Each structure stands twice: as C-alpha cells, then as structure tokens.
CSV table of C-alpha atoms in Angstrom, one decimal:
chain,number,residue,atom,x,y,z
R,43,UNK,CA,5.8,97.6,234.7
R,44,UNK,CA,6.9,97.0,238.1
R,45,UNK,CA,4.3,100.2,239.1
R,46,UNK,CA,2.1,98.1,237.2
R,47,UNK,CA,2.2,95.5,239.4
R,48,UNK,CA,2.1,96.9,242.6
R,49,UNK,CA,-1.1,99.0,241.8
R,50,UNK,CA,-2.3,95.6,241.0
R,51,UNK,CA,-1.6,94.1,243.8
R,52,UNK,CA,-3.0,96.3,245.9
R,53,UNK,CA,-6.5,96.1,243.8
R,54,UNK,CA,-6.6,92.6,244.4
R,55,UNK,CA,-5.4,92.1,247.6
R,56,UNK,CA,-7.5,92.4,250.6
R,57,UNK,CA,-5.3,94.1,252.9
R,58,UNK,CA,-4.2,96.9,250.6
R,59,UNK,CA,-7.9,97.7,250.6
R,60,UNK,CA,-9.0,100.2,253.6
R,61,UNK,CA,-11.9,98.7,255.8
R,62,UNK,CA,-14.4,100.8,256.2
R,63,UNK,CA,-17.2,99.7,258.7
R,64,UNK,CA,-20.0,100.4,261.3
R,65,UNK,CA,-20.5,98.2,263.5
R,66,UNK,CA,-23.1,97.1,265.7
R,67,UNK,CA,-22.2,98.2,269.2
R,68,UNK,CA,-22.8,95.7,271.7
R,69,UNK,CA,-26.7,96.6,273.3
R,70,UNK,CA,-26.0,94.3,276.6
R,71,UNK,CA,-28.1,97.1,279.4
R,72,UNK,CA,-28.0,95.6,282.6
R,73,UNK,CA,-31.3,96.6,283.7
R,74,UNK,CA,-33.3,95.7,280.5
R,75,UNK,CA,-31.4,92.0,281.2
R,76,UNK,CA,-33.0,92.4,284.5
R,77,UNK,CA,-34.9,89.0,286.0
R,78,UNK,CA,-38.2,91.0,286.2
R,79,UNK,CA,-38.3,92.1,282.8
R,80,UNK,CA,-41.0,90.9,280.5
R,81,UNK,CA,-41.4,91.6,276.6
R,82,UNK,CA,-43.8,94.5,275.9
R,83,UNK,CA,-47.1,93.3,275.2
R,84,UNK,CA,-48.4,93.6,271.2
R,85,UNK,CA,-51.5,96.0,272.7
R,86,UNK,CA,-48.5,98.2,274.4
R,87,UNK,CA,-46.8,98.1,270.9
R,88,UNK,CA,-49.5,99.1,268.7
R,89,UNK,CA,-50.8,101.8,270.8
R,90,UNK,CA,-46.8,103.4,270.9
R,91,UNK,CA,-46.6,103.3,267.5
R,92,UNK,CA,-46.9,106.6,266.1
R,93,UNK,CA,-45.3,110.2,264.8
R,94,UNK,CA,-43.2,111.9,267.4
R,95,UNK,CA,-41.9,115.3,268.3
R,96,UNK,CA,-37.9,115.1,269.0
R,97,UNK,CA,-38.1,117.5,272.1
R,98,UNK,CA,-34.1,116.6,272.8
R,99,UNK,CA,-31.4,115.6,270.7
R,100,UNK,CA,-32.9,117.5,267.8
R,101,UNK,CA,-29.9,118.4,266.2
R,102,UNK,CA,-28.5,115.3,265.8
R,103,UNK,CA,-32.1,113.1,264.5
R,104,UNK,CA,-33.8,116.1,263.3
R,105,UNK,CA,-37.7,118.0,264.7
R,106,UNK,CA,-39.8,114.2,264.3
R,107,UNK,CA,-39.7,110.5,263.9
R,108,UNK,CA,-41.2,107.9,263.4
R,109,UNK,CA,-41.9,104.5,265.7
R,110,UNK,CA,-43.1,101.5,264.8
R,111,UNK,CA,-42.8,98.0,266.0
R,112,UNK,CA,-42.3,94.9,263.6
R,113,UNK,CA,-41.7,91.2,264.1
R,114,UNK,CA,-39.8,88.0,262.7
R,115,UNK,CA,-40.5,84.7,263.1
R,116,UNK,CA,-38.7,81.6,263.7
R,117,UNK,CA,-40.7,77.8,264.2
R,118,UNK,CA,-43.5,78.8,266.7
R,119,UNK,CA,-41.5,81.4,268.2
R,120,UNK,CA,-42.2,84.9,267.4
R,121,UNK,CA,-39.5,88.3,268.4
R,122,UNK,CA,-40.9,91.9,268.7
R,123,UNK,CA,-38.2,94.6,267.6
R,124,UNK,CA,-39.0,98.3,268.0
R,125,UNK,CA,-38.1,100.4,265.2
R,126,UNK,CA,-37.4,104.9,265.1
R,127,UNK,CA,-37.2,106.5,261.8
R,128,UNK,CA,-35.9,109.8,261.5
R,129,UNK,CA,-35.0,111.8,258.6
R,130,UNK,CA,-31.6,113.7,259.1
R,131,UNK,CA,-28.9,112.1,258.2
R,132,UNK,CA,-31.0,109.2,257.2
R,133,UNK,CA,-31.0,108.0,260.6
R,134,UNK,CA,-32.5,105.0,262.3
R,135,UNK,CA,-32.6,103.5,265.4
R,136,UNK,CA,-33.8,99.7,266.6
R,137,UNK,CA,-33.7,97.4,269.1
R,138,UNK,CA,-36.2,95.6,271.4
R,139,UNK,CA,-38.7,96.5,274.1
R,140,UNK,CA,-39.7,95.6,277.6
R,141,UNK,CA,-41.5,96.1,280.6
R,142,UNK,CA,-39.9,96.2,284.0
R,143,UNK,CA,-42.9,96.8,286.9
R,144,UNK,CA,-44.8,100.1,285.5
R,145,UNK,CA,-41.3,101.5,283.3
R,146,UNK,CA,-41.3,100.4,279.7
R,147,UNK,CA,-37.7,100.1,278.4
R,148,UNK,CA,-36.1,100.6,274.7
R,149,UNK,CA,-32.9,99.1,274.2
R,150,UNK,CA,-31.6,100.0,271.2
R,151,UNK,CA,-28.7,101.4,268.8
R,152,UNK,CA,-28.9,104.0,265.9
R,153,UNK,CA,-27.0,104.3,262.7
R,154,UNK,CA,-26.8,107.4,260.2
R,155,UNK,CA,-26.7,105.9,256.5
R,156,UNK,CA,-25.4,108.9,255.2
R,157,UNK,CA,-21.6,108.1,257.0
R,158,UNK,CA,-20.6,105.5,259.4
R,159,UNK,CA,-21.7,106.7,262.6
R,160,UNK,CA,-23.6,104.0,265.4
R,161,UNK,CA,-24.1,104.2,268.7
R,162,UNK,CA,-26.4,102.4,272.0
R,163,UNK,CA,-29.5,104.0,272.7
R,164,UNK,CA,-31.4,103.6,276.1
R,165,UNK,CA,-35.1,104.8,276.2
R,166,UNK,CA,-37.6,104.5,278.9
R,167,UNK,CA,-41.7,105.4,279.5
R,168,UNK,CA,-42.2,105.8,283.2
R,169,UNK,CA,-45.1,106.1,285.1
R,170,UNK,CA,-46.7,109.4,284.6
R,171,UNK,CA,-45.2,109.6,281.5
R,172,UNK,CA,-48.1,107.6,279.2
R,173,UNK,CA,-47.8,103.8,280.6
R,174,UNK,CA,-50.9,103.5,281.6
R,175,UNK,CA,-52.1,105.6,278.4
R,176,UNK,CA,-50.5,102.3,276.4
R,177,UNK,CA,-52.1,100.1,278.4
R,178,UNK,CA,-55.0,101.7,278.0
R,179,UNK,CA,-58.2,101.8,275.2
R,180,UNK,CA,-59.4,104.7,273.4
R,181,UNK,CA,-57.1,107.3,271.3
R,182,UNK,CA,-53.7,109.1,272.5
R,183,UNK,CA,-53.6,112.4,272.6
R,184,UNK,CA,-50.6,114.5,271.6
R,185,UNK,CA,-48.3,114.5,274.3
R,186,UNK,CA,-49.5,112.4,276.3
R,187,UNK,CA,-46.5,109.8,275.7
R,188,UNK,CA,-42.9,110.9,276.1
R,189,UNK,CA,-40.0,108.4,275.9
R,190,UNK,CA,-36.8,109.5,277.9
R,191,UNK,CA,-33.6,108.7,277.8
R,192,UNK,CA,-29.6,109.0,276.5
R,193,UNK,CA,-27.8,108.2,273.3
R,194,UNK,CA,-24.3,107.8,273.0
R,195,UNK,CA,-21.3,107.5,270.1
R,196,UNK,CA,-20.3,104.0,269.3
R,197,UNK,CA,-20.0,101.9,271.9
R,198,UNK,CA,-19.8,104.7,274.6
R,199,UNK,CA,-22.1,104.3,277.4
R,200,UNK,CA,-25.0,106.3,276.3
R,201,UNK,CA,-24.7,110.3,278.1
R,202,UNK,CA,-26.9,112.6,275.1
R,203,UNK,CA,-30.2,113.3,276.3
R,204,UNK,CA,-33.1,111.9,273.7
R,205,UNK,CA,-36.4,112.9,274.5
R,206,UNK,CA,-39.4,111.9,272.2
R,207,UNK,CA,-43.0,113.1,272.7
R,208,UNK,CA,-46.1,111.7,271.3
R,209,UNK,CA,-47.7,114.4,268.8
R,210,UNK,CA,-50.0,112.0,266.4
R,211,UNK,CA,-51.0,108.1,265.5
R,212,UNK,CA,-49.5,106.5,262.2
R,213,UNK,CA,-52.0,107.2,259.1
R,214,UNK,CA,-54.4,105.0,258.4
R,215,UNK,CA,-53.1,101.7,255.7
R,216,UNK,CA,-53.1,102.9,252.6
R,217,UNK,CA,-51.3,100.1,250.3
R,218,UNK,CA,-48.1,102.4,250.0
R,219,UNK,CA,-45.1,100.0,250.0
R,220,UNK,CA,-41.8,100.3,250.4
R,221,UNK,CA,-39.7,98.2,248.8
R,222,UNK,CA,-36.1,97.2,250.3
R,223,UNK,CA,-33.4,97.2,247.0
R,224,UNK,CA,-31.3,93.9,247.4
R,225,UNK,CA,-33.8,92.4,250.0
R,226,UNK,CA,-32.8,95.2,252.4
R,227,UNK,CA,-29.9,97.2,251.7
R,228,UNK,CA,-26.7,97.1,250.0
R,229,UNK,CA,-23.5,95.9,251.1
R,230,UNK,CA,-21.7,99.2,250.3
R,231,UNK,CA,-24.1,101.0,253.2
R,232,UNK,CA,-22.5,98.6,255.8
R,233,UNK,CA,-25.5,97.2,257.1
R,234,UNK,CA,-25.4,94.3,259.5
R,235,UNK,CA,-26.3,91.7,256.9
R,236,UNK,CA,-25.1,90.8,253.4
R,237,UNK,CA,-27.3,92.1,250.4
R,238,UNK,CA,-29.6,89.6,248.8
R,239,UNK,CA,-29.1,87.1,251.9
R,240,UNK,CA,-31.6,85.4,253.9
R,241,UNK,CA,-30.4,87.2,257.4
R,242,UNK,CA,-31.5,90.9,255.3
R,243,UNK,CA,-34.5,89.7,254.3
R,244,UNK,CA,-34.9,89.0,258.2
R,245,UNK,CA,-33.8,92.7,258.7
R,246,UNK,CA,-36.0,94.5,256.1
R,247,UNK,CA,-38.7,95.5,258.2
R,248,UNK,CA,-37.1,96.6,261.4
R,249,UNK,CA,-35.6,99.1,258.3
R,250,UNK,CA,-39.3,100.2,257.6
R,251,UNK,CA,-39.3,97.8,254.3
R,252,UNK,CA,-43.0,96.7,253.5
R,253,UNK,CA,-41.3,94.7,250.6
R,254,UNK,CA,-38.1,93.5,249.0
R,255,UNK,CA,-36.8,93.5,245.6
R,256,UNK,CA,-34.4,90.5,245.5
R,257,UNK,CA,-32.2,89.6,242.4
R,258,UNK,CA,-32.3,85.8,240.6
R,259,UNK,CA,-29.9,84.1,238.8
R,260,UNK,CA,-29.2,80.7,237.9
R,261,UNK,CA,-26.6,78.5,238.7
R,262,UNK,CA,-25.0,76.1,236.3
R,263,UNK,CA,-27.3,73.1,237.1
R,264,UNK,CA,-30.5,75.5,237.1
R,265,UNK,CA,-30.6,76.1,240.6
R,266,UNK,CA,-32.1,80.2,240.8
R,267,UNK,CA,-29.9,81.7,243.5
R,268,UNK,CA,-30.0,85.7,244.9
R,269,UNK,CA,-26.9,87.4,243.7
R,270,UNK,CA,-26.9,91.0,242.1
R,271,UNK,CA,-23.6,91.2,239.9
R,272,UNK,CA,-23.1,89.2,237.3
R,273,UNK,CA,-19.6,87.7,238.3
R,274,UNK,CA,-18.4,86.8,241.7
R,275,UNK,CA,-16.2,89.7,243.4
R,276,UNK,CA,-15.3,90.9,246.4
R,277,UNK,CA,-18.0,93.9,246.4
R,278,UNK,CA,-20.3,91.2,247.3
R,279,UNK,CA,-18.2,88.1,248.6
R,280,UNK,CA,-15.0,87.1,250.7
R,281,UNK,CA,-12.2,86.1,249.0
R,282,UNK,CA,-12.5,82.4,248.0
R,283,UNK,CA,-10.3,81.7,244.9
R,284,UNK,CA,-13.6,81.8,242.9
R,285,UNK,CA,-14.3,84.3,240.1
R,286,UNK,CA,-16.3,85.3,237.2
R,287,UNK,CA,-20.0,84.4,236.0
R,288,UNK,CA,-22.3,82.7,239.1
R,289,UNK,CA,-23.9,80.6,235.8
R,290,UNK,CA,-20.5,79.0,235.5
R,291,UNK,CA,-20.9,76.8,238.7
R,292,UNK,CA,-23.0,74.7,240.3
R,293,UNK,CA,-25.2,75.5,243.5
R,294,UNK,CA,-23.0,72.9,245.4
R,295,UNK,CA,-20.0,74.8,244.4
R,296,UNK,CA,-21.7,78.1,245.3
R,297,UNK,CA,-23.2,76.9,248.7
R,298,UNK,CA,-20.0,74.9,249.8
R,299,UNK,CA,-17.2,77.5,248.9
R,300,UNK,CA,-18.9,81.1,248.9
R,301,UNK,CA,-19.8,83.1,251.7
R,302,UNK,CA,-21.2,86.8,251.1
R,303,UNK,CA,-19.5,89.8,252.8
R,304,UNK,CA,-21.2,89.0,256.3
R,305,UNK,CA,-20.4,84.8,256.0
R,306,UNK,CA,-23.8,84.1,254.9
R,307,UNK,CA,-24.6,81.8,252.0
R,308,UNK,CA,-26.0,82.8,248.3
R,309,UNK,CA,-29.3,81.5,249.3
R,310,UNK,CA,-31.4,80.4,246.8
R,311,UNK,CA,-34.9,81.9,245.8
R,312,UNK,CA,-36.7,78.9,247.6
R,313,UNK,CA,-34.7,79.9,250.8
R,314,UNK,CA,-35.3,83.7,250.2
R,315,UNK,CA,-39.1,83.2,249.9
R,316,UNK,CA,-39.7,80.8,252.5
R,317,UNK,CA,-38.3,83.5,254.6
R,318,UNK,CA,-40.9,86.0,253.7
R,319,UNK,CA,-43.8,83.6,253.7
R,320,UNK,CA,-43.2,82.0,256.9
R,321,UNK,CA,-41.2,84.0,259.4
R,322,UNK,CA,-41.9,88.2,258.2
R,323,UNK,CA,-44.6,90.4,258.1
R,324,UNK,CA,-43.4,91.9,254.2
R,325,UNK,CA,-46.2,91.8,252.1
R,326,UNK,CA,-44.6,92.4,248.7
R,327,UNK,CA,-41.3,90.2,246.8
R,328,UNK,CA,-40.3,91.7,243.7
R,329,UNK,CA,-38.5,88.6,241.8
R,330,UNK,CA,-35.7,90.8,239.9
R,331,UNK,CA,-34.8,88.1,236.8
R,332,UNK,CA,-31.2,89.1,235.9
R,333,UNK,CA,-30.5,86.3,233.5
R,334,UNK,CA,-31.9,85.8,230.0
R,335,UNK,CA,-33.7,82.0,229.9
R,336,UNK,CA,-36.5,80.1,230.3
R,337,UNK,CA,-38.6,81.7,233.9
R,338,UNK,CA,-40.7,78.3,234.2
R,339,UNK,CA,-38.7,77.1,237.1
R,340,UNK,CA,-39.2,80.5,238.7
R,341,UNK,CA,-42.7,80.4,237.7
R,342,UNK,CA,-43.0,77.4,239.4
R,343,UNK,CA,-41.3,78.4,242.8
R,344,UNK,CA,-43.3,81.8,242.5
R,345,UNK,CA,-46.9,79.5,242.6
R,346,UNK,CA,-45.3,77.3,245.2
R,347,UNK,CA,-45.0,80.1,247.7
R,348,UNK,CA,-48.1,81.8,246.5
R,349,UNK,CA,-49.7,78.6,247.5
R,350,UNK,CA,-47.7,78.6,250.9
R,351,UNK,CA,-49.0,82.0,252.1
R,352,UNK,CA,-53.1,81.2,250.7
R,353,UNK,CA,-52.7,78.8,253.1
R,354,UNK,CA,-51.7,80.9,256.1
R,355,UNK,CA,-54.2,83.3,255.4
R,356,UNK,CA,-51.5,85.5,254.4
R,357,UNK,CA,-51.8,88.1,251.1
R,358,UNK,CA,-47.7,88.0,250.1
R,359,UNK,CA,-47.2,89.5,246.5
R,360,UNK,CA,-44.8,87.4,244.4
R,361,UNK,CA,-43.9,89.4,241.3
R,362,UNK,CA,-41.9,88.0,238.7
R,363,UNK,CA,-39.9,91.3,237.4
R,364,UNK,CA,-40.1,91.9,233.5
R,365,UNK,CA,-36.1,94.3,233.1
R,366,UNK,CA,-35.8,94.2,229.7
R,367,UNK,CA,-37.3,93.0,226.5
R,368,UNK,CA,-35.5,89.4,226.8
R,369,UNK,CA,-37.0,88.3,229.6
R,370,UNK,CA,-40.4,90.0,228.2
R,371,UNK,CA,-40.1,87.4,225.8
R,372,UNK,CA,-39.6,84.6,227.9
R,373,UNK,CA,-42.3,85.8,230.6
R,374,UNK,CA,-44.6,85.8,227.6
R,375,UNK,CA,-43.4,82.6,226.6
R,376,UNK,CA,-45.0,80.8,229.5
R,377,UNK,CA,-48.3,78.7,229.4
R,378,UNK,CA,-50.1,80.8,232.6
R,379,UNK,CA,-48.4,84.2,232.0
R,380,UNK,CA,-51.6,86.2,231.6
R,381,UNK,CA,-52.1,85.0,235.3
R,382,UNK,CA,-48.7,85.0,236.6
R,383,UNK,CA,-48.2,87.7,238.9
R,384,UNK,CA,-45.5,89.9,237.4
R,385,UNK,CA,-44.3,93.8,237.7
R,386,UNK,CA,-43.1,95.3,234.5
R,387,UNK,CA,-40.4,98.0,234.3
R,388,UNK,CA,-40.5,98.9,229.9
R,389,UNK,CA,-44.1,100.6,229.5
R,390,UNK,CA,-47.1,100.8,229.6
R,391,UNK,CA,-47.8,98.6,226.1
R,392,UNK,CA,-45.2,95.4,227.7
R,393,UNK,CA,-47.6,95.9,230.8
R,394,UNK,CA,-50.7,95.4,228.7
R,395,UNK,CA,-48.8,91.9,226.7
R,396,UNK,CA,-47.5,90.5,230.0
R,397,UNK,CA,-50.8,91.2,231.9
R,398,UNK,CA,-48.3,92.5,234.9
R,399,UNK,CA,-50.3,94.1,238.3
R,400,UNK,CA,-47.8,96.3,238.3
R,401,UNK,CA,-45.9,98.9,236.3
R,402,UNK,CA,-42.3,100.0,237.5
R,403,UNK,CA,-41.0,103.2,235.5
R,404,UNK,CA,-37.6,104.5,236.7
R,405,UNK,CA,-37.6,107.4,238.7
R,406,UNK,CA,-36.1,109.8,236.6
R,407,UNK,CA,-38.9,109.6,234.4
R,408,UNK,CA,-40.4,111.9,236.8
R,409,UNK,CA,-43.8,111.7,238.6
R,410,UNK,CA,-45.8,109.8,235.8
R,411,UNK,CA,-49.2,111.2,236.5
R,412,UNK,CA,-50.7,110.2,233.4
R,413,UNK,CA,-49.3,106.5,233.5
R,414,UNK,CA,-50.8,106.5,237.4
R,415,UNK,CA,-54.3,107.4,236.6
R,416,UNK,CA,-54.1,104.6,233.6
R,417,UNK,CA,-52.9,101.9,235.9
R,418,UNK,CA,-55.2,102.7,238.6
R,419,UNK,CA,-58.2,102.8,236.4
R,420,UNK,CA,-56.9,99.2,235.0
R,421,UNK,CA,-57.3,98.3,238.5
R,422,UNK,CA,-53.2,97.8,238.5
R,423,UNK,CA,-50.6,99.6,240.5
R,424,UNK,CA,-47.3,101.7,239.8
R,425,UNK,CA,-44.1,101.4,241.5
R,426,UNK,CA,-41.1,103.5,241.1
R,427,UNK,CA,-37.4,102.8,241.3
R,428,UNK,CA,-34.4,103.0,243.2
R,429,UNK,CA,-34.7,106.5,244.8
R,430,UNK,CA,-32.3,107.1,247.1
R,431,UNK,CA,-32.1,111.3,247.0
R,432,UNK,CA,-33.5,112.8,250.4
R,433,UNK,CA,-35.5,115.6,248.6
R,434,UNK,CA,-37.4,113.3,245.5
R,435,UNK,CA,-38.5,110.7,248.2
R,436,UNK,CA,-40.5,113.7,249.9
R,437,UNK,CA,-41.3,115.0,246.5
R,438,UNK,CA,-42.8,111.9,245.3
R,439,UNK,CA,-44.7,110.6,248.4
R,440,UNK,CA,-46.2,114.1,248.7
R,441,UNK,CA,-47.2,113.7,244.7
R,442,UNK,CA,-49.0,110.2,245.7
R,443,UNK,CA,-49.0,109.3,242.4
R,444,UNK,CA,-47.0,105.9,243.3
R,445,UNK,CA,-48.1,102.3,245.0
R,446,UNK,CA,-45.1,102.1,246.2
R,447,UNK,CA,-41.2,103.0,246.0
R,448,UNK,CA,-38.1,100.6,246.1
R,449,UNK,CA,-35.2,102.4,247.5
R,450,UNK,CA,-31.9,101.6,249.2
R,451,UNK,CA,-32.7,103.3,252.0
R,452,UNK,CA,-36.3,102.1,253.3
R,453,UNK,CA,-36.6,104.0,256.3
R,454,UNK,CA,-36.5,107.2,254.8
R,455,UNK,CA,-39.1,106.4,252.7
R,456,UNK,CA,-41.3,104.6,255.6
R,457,UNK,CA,-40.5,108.1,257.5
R,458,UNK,CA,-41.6,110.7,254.9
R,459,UNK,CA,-44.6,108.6,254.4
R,460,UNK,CA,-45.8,108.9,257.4
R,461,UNK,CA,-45.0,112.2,258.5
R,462,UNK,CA,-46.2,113.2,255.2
R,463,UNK,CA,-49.9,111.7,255.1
C-alpha cells in the first residue's frame, strides 16, 4: 500500500514528473536590431519565396527546403515573419526579415519535431548574391538567389555554415490545404504555444498551416470553448485544483482559474474565430464538435464570422465537423443545415444527408480514389486525417487525390507539397 502511494504521488505531482522542453532561444542579433534596418518589403518577400537547394548544412536539414513568407495581424498593424521548411527531421526554421543598405537579413531559429533540438539562425542576401534580382520584375532563375549564413545548437551563437540557393518558384495555387490539428500543433510536440489557444492559431501559418482544425466543447452555461480532452488534466493545463469534465463548469470558472500549458486561456470559439478572420491569412477552420447537443449556437457563431470575412473581401471556410453519427443527427437537426457549411468524416451517404462541401475519411482508409473522383464531380472536396508518418504524407500528396490534409505536423506537409508539384 505504502508503494501504492508513492507511485501515486509521483503521478500526480508536478515535480515527480520530468520536464521535457524546447525552448525558444532568445533571436536578439545585434545587427538585424541595427538603427538602419527596415522590414523587407512584401515585393522582396514574394519574389524570395520559393524551392531551394541546401548547398551547406545538408546533413543536418536535408538536399531542399522550402521558404515562404506569411503574416499576422493585430488592429491596423500588420508583422511579416519568414518561414523555411525542410523535410529531415521534420525541421523548420522562422523568424523575421530585414533590409540593412543593399544586405537582406533573416533572423531566425529552427526546431526539429522529431526530438527537442532548437537553435538561432542568422541568414543574409548580399549584393551580388540576388538583391537586386528581388527587387527586381520578371522571373528568377535557378541560382540566381543564395542566402548565407550560420546556424547554431540552442542558444549558442550561431558557427554551422547554412547556405541555401534558389533552384525554382513555389507551384502555382492549387486549393491544396493544410490543415493544423489543434489549431497548430499539439502540446506534447513542445511548441511555443498551447494547443487549441488563440496565440497557436497566431502561429499556424508561420508552420505552413493553410487551415486549422480546432476542437468545441461547451461549458456548463453553453458557452462553446476550444479544449480537446474531455476532462481537465495536466496534458493540457497547469495545475489549478480543477478536474474532470470542462461541461461541468461555467466559462467564468474556466476563464478565471485555468490557464493552458503556456498560461493562455481556453478561448472560446468566438475568440478563436475572430482570430482567423481578422488578424491571419488561414483560409480554412475546421469546427471539430466534440460534444453531443444541440450545434445551433455554433451554427450561429459559424454565420457570424462567415458574415465577418464577406465583408472583408476575404473567402475563410467555416466548417462545422460531422465525427460521429450523434452529432450527424443534430447537424441534420438544424433549420439551414443543407446550407451550413459542414465537413463530414462517416461516408460518403452522411455527406449526401448533411449536404457537407467536404468529405473527411481517416487516413488509413488509404488513398480513396474512387470517393475523390465522386466528390470532385459533386463539385465538393476531400480531406484526409491526422497524418503524421513522413513517408504517407509524400505518398499521398504525390497521389493528389486529396483537397487537403490535416496533420500535426503542417510544415512537412506544406514542404512535400511543394517540392512535390
């Protein structure tokens, strides 16, 4: 009994439990903080975007990457954050870019999702070496760019030589979209942001995310909050004296006690999709219903923000997920569901009753050929779910038989995709 105890104790407590972490290493570069340094300018960005040869430091981010330049958004003020996708090791790397006289700098730092490794990464364009090529019209030819610098271990002062060279522009838009599980990432990868919280959602692009896949729940007074599990635990929260069911307490409870793994707040699904709307460039939200009940107050958020984005000219995808054949019967169940935008993961029969634009089958059903052609010729789409293995994600983007793919790691999918088109 007394062994009992002690194993129990050391369950439950938090410092019998070994911290694992990777941490952001601190990106202050005295020269990119330099007085003369200017943000680089959105025509520099697009033009630098592209598929890259990895000339040095090969062995540690594999042959090519990716770059690609995203933004967020906050009131009338609008950040630029540069973005490297590689596939080894699941790597990324991201930061922000500027311009100091005729050098372009990339301060950044790069994590491996496959362990815990991070470190600062300092990249520069310098004259001669395709400057004036960004700043420039007309296309880029392959080599014609090459970005310079060192990469270090984690918070080392950067001494690995990185050298990236231009070999081809991004493919052309295609719809493809990838979808961020838990509005990013999970917690267990040791991202910089909680799960389901409003400072992922903020995140999901720079990860190569096109979309998110969020998870609703209601509170006790019908408030629909993102939260994955179905209890409170520490997987997802800090210690706080509260446990068990999030439908057992009110969003004032939630809000004024509970702070997610990072200190961030269960947001609620207005807060979550106000984000997207109004300060990201994601294009798709799939609404993951994990409780069984009525969906009109979801419904009615989902329209709200449809509304929101029509009116910034912006095309934002707010799907209602259909799990399981509960909430089938309560999508079903509402007055507009024929024309409430929905994504159903059962078959292709539930797609056809709940009208849904798109069907989800899991992944290990395989490549789904036949369903694809069906969907496509209904003038609907097909998404797949959560593929995390390296060797399917470049199985099924080569079999481009998919929309779109929700994964837990969204810059290996936003990598193979484009290396692969």
């Amino acid at each position: 009994m007394r062994y009992l105890f002690i194993i129990a104790a050391c369950v439950l407590l938090p410092g019998c439990r070994k911290e694992v972490e990777a941490p952001v290493p601190d990106t202050t570069w005295d020269l990119f903080e330099s007085s003369g340094a200017v943000p680089v300018g959105t025509h520099a960005q697009s033009r630098m975007e592209g598929v890259y040869t990895v000339t040095e430091g090969q062995t540690f981010f594999g042959p090519e990457a990716v770059l690609r330049w995203t933004w967020t958004r906050t009131g009338m003020d609008t950040t630029y954050q540069v973005s490297i996708f590689c596939e080894k090791d699941i790597a990324y790397l991201t930061g922000a870019g500027k311009r100091l006289d005729s050098t372009l700098l990339l301060n950044m730092y790069w994590r491996t999702l496959v362990n815990t490794g991070t470190g600062l990464c300092r990249l520069t364009i310098k004259p001669g070496e395709g400057v004036q090529q960004l700043q420039g019209e007309g296309p880029i030819a392959a080599g014609e760019v090459r970005i310079s610098g060192l990469f270090g271990m984690d918070g080392d002062v950067p001494d690995r030589p990185f050298t990236l060279v231009y070999a081809r522009p991004l493919p052309a838009a295609d719809g493809f979209q990838v979808i961020a599980h838990r509005c990013g990432g999970r917690t267990a990868d040791l991202l910089p942001a909680s799960e389901n919280s409003v400072e992922m959602i903020r995140m999901a692009s720079r990860l190569g995310a096109t979309g998110v896949e969020m998870d609703v729940r209601l509170t006790s007074d019908g408030i629909p909050v993102l939260y994955h599990d179905d209890a409170l635990n520490v997987r997802c929260i800090k210690p706080c004296g509260l446990f068990g069911p999030i439908e057992d307490y009110s969003y004032a409870q939630l809000s004024g006690i509970v702070r997610l793994i990072h200190g961030e707040r269960i947001p609620t699904l207005r807060e979550a999709l106000s984000t997207v709307v109004h300060e990201t460039p994601l294009a798709y939200v799939w609404i993951d219903t994990k409780y069984v009940g009525s969906m009109q107050v979801v419904r009615d958020i989902q329209q709200e923000y449809m509304d929101q984005a029509a009116a910034e000219g912006r095309d934002v995808h707010l799907l209602i997920g259909i799990p399981v054949e509960d909430q089938l019967s309560n999508f079903v169940a509402l007055p507009d569901h024929a024309s409430a935008p929905s994504l159903c993961e059962l078959g292709v029969n539930e797609v056809h009753q709940a009208n849904s634009e798109v069907y989800a089958p899991r992944w290990t059903l395989g490549l789904q050929a036949d369903a694809s052609a069906q969907m496509h010729a209904e003038g609907r789409r097909i998404f797949t779910w959560t593929l995390d293995v390296p060797i399917r994600v470049r199985e099924y983007v080569e079999a481009r038989t998919f929309d779109g793919i929700l994964s837990n790691y969204p810059s290996l999918v936003a990598y193979n995709h484009d290396v692969l088109q």
